Coordinates of C-alpha atoms in Angstrom, one line a residue:
M1297 CA 6.2 28.7 -14.8
G1298 CA 7.8 25.5 -16.2
T1299 CA 7.3 22.5 -18.4
A1300 CA 7.5 18.9 -17.4
I1301 CA 7.8 15.6 -19.1
I1302 CA 6.1 12.7 -17.3
T1303 CA 7.3 9.3 -18.4
F1304 CA 7.0 5.7 -17.2
L1305 CA 9.3 2.7 -16.7
E1306 CA 8.6 -0.8 -18.1
D1307 CA 8.6 -3.7 -15.7
E1308 CA 11.6 -6.1 -15.4
S1309 CA 10.4 -8.3 -18.3
F1310 CA 11.1 -5.5 -20.8
K1311 CA 14.3 -6.0 -22.7
T1312 CA 16.1 -2.8 -23.1
Q1313 CA 16.8 -1.8 -26.6
C1314 CA 17.7 1.4 -28.5
F1315 CA 15.1 2.4 -31.0
K1316 CA 15.2 5.1 -33.7
Y1317 CA 12.2 7.3 -33.5
K1318 CA 11.0 9.5 -36.3
F1319 CA 9.0 12.6 -35.5
S1320 CA 6.4 14.4 -37.6
D1321 CA 9.0 16.9 -38.9
D1322 CA 11.3 14.0 -40.0
S1323 CA 13.7 14.4 -37.1
V1324 CA 15.2 11.1 -36.1
L1325 CA 16.5 10.4 -32.6
C1326 CA 17.6 7.2 -30.9
G1327 CA 17.1 5.9 -27.3
Q1328 CA 15.6 3.2 -25.2
L1329 CA 13.7 5.6 -22.8
F1330 CA 11.3 7.5 -25.0
G1331 CA 10.9 10.2 -22.4
K1332 CA 14.6 11.1 -22.9
V1333 CA 14.1 11.0 -26.7
L1334 CA 11.2 13.3 -26.3
Y1335 CA 13.3 15.6 -24.1
D1336 CA 16.0 15.8 -26.8
Y1337 CA 13.5 16.5 -29.5
L1338 CA 11.7 19.3 -27.6
S1339 CA 15.0 20.8 -26.7
S1340 CA 16.0 20.9 -30.4
K1341 CA 12.8 22.9 -30.9
N1342 CA 13.9 25.4 -28.3
I1343 CA 11.3 24.2 -25.8
E1344 CA 12.8 24.4 -22.4
I1345 CA 12.0 21.4 -20.2
T1346 CA 12.4 22.3 -16.5
K1347 CA 11.5 18.9 -15.1
M1348 CA 11.4 15.2 -16.0
V1349 CA 9.2 12.9 -13.8
L1350 CA 10.0 9.2 -14.0
L1351 CA 7.2 7.1 -12.6
G1352 CA 8.0 3.4 -11.9
M1353 CA 7.2 0.4 -9.7
A1354 CA 9.5 -1.5 -7.4
N1355 CA 9.8 -4.1 -10.1
S1356 CA 10.6 -1.7 -13.0
N1357 CA 13.4 -2.1 -15.4
F1358 CA 15.8 0.6 -14.1
E1359 CA 18.3 -0.1 -16.8
M1360 CA 16.1 2.2 -19.0
L1361 CA 17.3 5.1 -16.9
V1362 CA 20.8 4.8 -18.3
D1363 CA 19.8 7.2 -21.1
I1364 CA 19.5 10.2 -18.7
F1365 CA 22.9 9.7 -17.2
P1366 CA 25.9 11.5 -18.7
E1367 CA 27.8 9.1 -20.9
E1368 CA 30.9 8.9 -18.6
Y1369 CA 28.6 7.6 -15.8
R1370 CA 26.5 5.0 -17.6
E1371 CA 28.8 2.0 -17.2
N1372 CA 29.1 2.6 -13.5
Y1373 CA 25.4 3.0 -13.2
L1374 CA 24.7 -0.4 -14.8
K1375 CA 27.3 -2.0 -12.4
F1376 CA 25.5 -0.3 -9.5
L1377 CA 22.2 -1.8 -10.6
D1378 CA 23.7 -5.3 -10.4
K1379 CA 24.5 -4.7 -6.8
V1380 CA 21.0 -3.4 -5.7
R1381 CA 19.0 -5.8 -7.8
D1382 CA 18.3 -8.1 -4.9
Y1383 CA 17.7 -5.4 -2.3
D1384 CA 14.3 -5.4 -0.6
I1385 CA 11.7 -3.0 -2.0
K1386 CA 12.0 -0.3 0.5
E1387 CA 15.8 -0.1 0.4
K1388 CA 15.9 -0.2 -3.4
K1389 CA 13.3 2.6 -3.6
R1390 CA 15.3 4.7 -1.1
I1391 CA 18.6 4.2 -2.9
M1392 CA 17.3 4.7 -6.5
E1393 CA 15.3 7.8 -5.7
K1394 CA 18.3 9.3 -3.9
L1395 CA 20.7 8.4 -6.8
V1396 CA 18.5 10.0 -9.5
A1397 CA 18.1 13.1 -7.3
K1398 CA 21.9 13.4 -7.5
L1399 CA 21.6 13.6 -11.3
K1400 CA 20.3 17.2 -10.9
E1401 CA 24.0 18.3 -10.5
F1402 CA 24.8 17.1 -14.0
L1403 CA 21.7 18.0 -16.0
N1404 CA 20.1 21.2 -17.3
Y1405 CA 16.7 20.2 -15.8
D1406 CA 15.3 18.8 -12.7
V1407 CA 14.7 15.1 -12.5
E1408 CA 12.5 13.1 -10.1
L1409 CA 12.1 9.4 -9.8
I1410 CA 9.0 8.2 -8.1
I1411 CA 8.8 4.5 -7.2
I1412 CA 5.4 3.2 -6.1
D1413 CA 5.4 -0.1 -4.2
S1414 CA 3.9 -2.9 -6.2
T1415 CA 0.6 -4.0 -4.6
D1416 CA -2.4 -6.0 -5.3
N1417 CA -4.5 -3.4 -3.5
F1418 CA -5.6 -1.6 -6.6
S1419 CA -7.6 1.0 -4.7
R1420 CA -4.5 2.0 -2.8
L1421 CA -2.4 1.8 -5.9
Q1422 CA -4.6 4.3 -7.7
K1423 CA -4.5 6.7 -4.9
E1424 CA -0.7 6.5 -4.7
I1425 CA -0.3 7.1 -8.4
G1426 CA -2.6 10.1 -8.2
K1427 CA -0.7 11.6 -5.3
A1428 CA 2.6 11.0 -7.0
V1429 CA 1.6 12.7 -10.2
M1430 CA 0.1 15.7 -8.5
K1431 CA 3.0 16.1 -6.2
S1432 CA 5.4 16.2 -9.1
V1433 CA 3.5 19.0 -10.9
A1434 CA 1.9 20.9 -8.0
H1435 CA 4.4 23.8 -8.0
G1436 CA 5.5 25.9 -10.9
I1437 CA 4.4 23.6 -13.8
N1438 CA 1.9 24.9 -16.4
R1439 CA 2.8 22.7 -19.4
V1440 CA 3.0 18.9 -19.4
Y1441 CA 4.1 16.4 -22.0
L1442 CA 2.8 13.0 -21.0
D1443 CA 4.8 10.1 -22.5
I1444 CA 2.7 6.9 -22.3
T1445 CA 5.1 4.7 -24.3
H1446 CA 6.3 2.6 -21.4
G1447 CA 3.2 2.8 -19.3
I1448 CA 2.3 -0.4 -17.5
R1449 CA -1.3 -1.5 -17.7
F1450 CA -3.7 1.2 -16.5
I1451 CA -1.1 3.5 -14.9
P1452 CA -1.0 6.1 -17.8
F1453 CA -4.8 6.4 -17.7
L1454 CA -4.7 7.2 -14.0
A1455 CA -1.9 9.8 -14.6
L1456 CA -4.0 11.5 -17.3
G1457 CA -7.1 11.3 -15.2
I1458 CA -5.5 13.3 -12.4
L1459 CA -3.9 15.8 -14.8
L1460 CA -7.2 16.7 -16.4
P1461 CA -8.7 18.6 -13.5
A1462 CA -5.3 20.2 -12.9
R1463 CA -5.9 22.2 -16.0
Y1464 CA -8.3 24.3 -14.0
V1465 CA -5.5 25.2 -11.5
E1466 CA -2.2 25.9 -13.2
I1467 CA -1.6 23.4 -16.1
E1468 CA -2.6 25.1 -19.3
K1469 CA -1.9 22.4 -21.8
I1470 CA -1.3 18.6 -21.9
S1471 CA 0.4 17.0 -24.9
I1472 CA 0.4 13.2 -25.2
F1473 CA 3.1 11.3 -27.0
Y1474 CA 3.6 7.6 -27.8
G1475 CA 6.7 6.0 -29.2
Y1476 CA 5.3 3.4 -31.5
R1477 CA 8.1 0.9 -31.1
E1478 CA 5.8 -2.0 -32.1
S1479 CA 6.0 -0.8 -35.7
H1480 CA 7.8 -3.1 -38.2
N1481 CA 9.6 -0.2 -39.7
D1482 CA 13.2 0.5 -38.7
L1483 CA 12.2 4.1 -37.9
K1484 CA 9.6 3.9 -35.2
P1485 CA 6.9 6.7 -35.4
A1486 CA 7.0 9.2 -32.6
L1487 CA 3.3 10.0 -32.4
E1488 CA 1.7 13.1 -30.8
L1489 CA -1.9 12.0 -30.0
N1490 CA -3.5 15.2 -31.3
G1491 CA -6.9 13.5 -31.7
L1492 CA -7.0 12.7 -28.0
E1493 CA -6.0 16.2 -27.1
E1494 CA -8.7 17.6 -29.4
M1495 CA -11.3 15.4 -27.8
I1496 CA -10.2 16.5 -24.3
S1497 CA -10.6 20.1 -25.5
F1498 CA -14.0 19.3 -27.0
D1499 CA -15.0 17.7 -23.7
E1500 CA -14.2 21.0 -22.0
N1501 CA -16.5 22.8 -24.4
M1502 CA -19.3 20.4 -23.9
A1503 CA -19.0 20.8 -20.2
I1504 CA -19.1 24.5 -20.5
F1505 CA -22.4 24.2 -22.4
K1506 CA -23.8 21.7 -19.9
F1507 CA -23.0 23.8 -16.8
S1508 CA -23.1 27.4 -18.1
G1509 CA -25.3 27.3 -21.2
D1510 CA -22.6 28.6 -23.6
F1511 CA -23.6 26.7 -26.7
Y1512 CA -21.3 28.7 -29.0
K1513 CA -18.1 27.0 -27.9
P1514 CA -19.0 23.4 -28.7
A1515 CA -21.3 24.2 -31.6
S1516 CA -18.6 26.3 -33.4
K1517 CA -16.2 23.4 -33.1
I1518 CA -18.7 21.0 -34.6
F1519 CA -19.7 23.4 -37.5
K1520 CA -16.6 25.5 -38.0
Q1521 CA -18.0 27.0 -41.3
K1522 CA -21.0 28.4 -39.4
A1523 CA -19.1 29.7 -36.4
D1524 CA -20.0 33.4 -37.2
K1525 CA -23.8 32.6 -37.4
I1526 CA -23.6 30.5 -34.2
R1527 CA -21.8 33.4 -32.4
K1528 CA -24.5 35.8 -33.6
A1529 CA -27.2 33.5 -32.3
Y1530 CA -25.5 33.1 -28.9
V1531 CA -25.0 36.9 -28.4
S1532 CA -28.6 37.5 -29.3
F1533 CA -29.6 34.9 -26.8
E1534 CA -27.6 36.4 -24.0
L1535 CA -28.8 39.9 -24.8
N1536 CA -32.5 38.9 -24.8
N1537 CA -32.9 39.9 -28.4
V1538 CA -33.2 36.4 -29.9
D1539 CA -33.1 36.1 -33.7
I1540 CA -35.8 33.4 -34.1
D1541 CA -35.1 32.8 -37.8
L1542 CA -31.4 32.3 -37.1
F1543 CA -32.2 29.9 -34.2
K1544 CA -34.5 27.9 -36.5
E1545 CA -31.8 27.7 -39.2
I1546 CA -29.2 26.5 -36.7
S1547 CA -31.5 24.0 -35.0
Q1548 CA -32.1 22.3 -38.4
I1549 CA -28.5 21.5 -39.1
G1550 CA -26.7 18.4 -38.0
Q1551 CA -29.9 16.6 -36.9
D1552 CA -28.1 13.2 -36.9
L1553 CA -24.9 14.4 -35.1
Y1554 CA -24.7 12.8 -31.7
F1555 CA -22.7 15.6 -29.9
F1556 CA -24.9 18.4 -31.4
R1557 CA -28.1 16.7 -30.2
P1558 CA -28.4 18.4 -26.8
I1559 CA -27.5 21.8 -28.2
R1560 CA -30.0 21.4 -31.1
N1561 CA -32.7 20.5 -28.6
E1562 CA -32.2 23.7 -26.6
L1563 CA -32.1 25.8 -29.7
Y1564 CA -35.3 24.3 -31.0
K1565 CA -37.1 25.2 -27.8
V1566 CA -36.2 28.8 -28.3
A1567 CA -36.9 28.7 -32.0
K1568 CA -40.5 27.7 -31.5
C1569 CA -41.3 30.6 -29.2
N1570 CA -43.8 33.2 -30.6
Y1571 CA -43.5 35.9 -27.9
L1572 CA -40.8 37.6 -25.9
D1573 CA -42.2 36.3 -22.6
E1574 CA -42.0 32.7 -23.9
I1575 CA -38.3 33.4 -24.8
Y1576 CA -37.7 34.7 -21.3
M1577 CA -39.3 31.6 -19.8
E1578 CA -37.3 29.2 -22.0
K1579 CA -34.1 31.0 -21.0
A1580 CA -35.2 30.9 -17.3
E1581 CA -35.7 27.1 -17.5
F1582 CA -32.5 26.8 -19.5
Y1583 CA -30.5 28.2 -16.7
F1584 CA -32.6 26.6 -14.0
E1585 CA -31.8 23.2 -15.4
R1586 CA -28.1 24.1 -15.1
E1587 CA -28.6 25.0 -11.5
Q1588 CA -27.8 28.7 -12.3
Y1589 CA -30.7 29.8 -10.1
F1590 CA -29.6 33.4 -9.8
K1591 CA -29.7 33.8 -13.5
A1592 CA -33.0 32.0 -13.8
I1593 CA -34.8 34.2 -11.2
P1594 CA -34.5 37.6 -13.0
L1595 CA -35.6 35.9 -16.2
V1596 CA -38.8 34.4 -14.8
F1597 CA -39.6 37.7 -13.2
E1598 CA -39.2 39.5 -16.6
A1599 CA -41.3 36.8 -18.2
I1600 CA -44.1 37.5 -15.7
L1601 CA -43.9 41.3 -16.4
V1602 CA -43.8 40.9 -20.2
V1603 CA -46.7 38.4 -20.4
T1604 CA -48.7 40.7 -18.2
I1605 CA -48.1 43.7 -20.6
R1606 CA -49.0 41.4 -23.6
K1607 CA -52.1 39.9 -22.2
F1608 CA -53.7 42.7 -20.2
F1609 CA -52.3 45.9 -21.7
G1610 CA -52.3 44.7 -25.3
K1611 CA -49.0 46.3 -25.9
K1612 CA -45.8 45.4 -27.7
N1613 CA -44.0 48.2 -25.9
F1614 CA -42.0 46.6 -23.0
S1615 CA -40.4 49.8 -21.8
Q1616 CA -39.5 50.4 -18.2
S1617 CA -42.6 52.5 -17.6
Y1618 CA -44.9 49.7 -18.7
K1619 CA -42.9 47.2 -16.6
E1620 CA -43.4 49.3 -13.5
K1621 CA -47.2 49.4 -14.2
A1622 CA -47.1 45.6 -14.7
K1623 CA -45.4 45.0 -11.3
R1624 CA -48.2 46.8 -9.5
F1625 CA -50.9 45.2 -11.7
V1626 CA -49.6 41.7 -11.0
N1627 CA -49.5 42.2 -7.3
K1628 CA -53.2 43.3 -7.4
I1629 CA -54.7 40.4 -9.5
L1630 CA -53.0 37.5 -7.7
D1631 CA -54.5 35.9 -4.6
K1632 CA -52.7 36.4 -1.4
P1633 CA -50.4 33.3 -1.5
D1634 CA -49.3 34.0 -5.1
S1635 CA -48.9 37.7 -4.3
Q1636 CA -46.5 36.9 -1.4
V1637 CA -44.5 34.7 -3.8
F1638 CA -44.4 37.5 -6.4
I1639 CA -43.2 40.0 -3.8
T1640 CA -40.4 37.6 -2.6
L1641 CA -39.5 37.0 -6.3
W1642 CA -39.4 40.8 -6.8
R1643 CA -37.1 41.3 -3.8
L1644 CA -34.8 38.5 -4.8
R1645 CA -34.6 39.7 -8.4
N1646 CA -33.8 43.3 -7.2
A1647 CA -31.0 41.9 -4.9
I1648 CA -29.5 40.0 -7.8
V1649 CA -29.7 42.8 -10.4
H1650 CA -29.3 45.9 -8.2
G1651 CA -27.5 44.8 -5.1
P1652 CA -28.4 44.5 -1.4
E1653 CA -31.5 46.2 0.0
K1654 CA -29.4 48.3 2.4
S1655 CA -26.1 50.0 1.6
N1656 CA -24.2 48.0 4.2
G1657 CA -25.5 44.7 2.8
K1658 CA -27.0 43.8 6.2
G1659 CA -30.5 43.5 7.5
S1660 CA -31.8 41.4 4.6
S1661 CA -33.4 38.1 5.3
L1662 CA -32.9 37.0 1.7
I1663 CA -29.4 35.7 2.1
K1664 CA -30.3 33.5 5.0
K1665 CA -33.5 32.3 3.4
F1666 CA -32.0 31.4 0.0
E1667 CA -28.8 29.8 1.3
D1668 CA -31.0 26.7 1.1
E1669 CA -31.0 25.6 -2.5
E1670 CA -34.3 23.8 -2.2
K1671 CA -36.0 27.1 -1.4
L1672 CA -34.7 28.6 -4.6
K1673 CA -36.1 25.6 -6.5
I1674 CA -39.5 26.0 -4.8
L1675 CA -39.6 29.8 -5.5
F1676 CA -38.8 29.2 -9.2
S1677 CA -41.5 26.6 -9.5
Q1678 CA -44.0 28.9 -7.8
A1679 CA -43.0 31.8 -10.1
K1680 CA -43.4 29.5 -13.1
D1681 CA -46.9 28.7 -12.0
I1682 CA -47.7 32.4 -11.7
Y1683 CA -46.4 32.9 -15.3
E1684 CA -48.6 30.1 -16.6
K1685 CA -51.7 31.4 -14.8
I1686 CA -51.2 34.9 -16.3
K1687 CA -50.4 33.4 -19.7
N1688 CA -53.5 31.2 -19.6
Y1689 CA -55.5 33.4 -17.3
E1690 CA -58.9 32.4 -15.9
E1691 CA -61.0 34.3 -13.4
N1692 CA -60.9 31.6 -10.8
F1693 CA -57.0 31.9 -10.8
L1694 CA -57.0 35.7 -11.0
F1695 CA -60.0 36.5 -8.9
N1696 CA -59.0 40.1 -8.4
L1697 CA -58.8 40.8 -12.1
K1698 CA -62.0 43.0 -12.2
T1699 CA -61.0 45.2 -9.3
A1700 CA -57.5 45.5 -10.6
V1701 CA -58.7 46.7 -14.0

């Protein structure tokens, strides 16, 4: 895999000038194209750059590219620019991209110039930029340094926007740099925007919580000193052995913190549970809300069994033998429609936990039936109703109670 620098070209109004840039380790390097300055800096740190992508418009200032030419060719390059300055857009694009491609013969890295036609059709422009960026990193690139120093208007934001989902394919890390040439100091700060990178990483963790329910990742970033306790709480949650006191403790911290608010709300729901079946039910709804229906179904099934043992057997022993008794008992006390729902729930739970009903995986109607997401939602809602009826049982709901007992 390789490493790429993506940099941009200013428009023709930009006056080329060599700036001295100072990096965080006090290294000082000079250049007018910050992308090349960044290349030299990273190379000095033994970071091998395999590709430089130069993204410009038809009206870009191509004099900036002089930095990437070997010194003996720079004067000829500037003379060449004078000749092509008045060419039409398509011809200039063809010649410039071909010329830069020839540079590969003289450099230790691949270089690609991508010129996007200037256009007032911003919808088309956005698509073209997205395609250009993805094409440049689509093969063999897993590390990107994005130099936004010379970016025109919104183009760097579009480039970053298309790179972010690429992190879920091959790109493992994106570092963002800005050459702060507007500084009044002679040495212009070369800034790595770590804060932005950290927020991108935090966004990933919040997304993991929202869609998978893993609250450890974002919460441990917010409260680093309590990471061990948060980890313990998360493991107890996943293993259905919730430490209620620990959940109460964690749910009380950071009450005014914006990003912790959705996590705290979920922890508080669990913390106020008094019984194991209530914890199962909260977990089931927790996953159901995240559209993880095949996690929610086994949990609501367990909640029904455990509340049955608690309410009718008067036991705190939730062993497998009591659960087997509860399955048969529930099926007897429910009316026919609810009984059919419970049997379907039971079958689906078994398929999720134990595998297909037949060894060849065929012959089951479950797959065909529950390919429809809406039917999963309906089943969960019906199962939740059964749980509530047993939890708050009345004879008119459980009319077979006497005969079952």
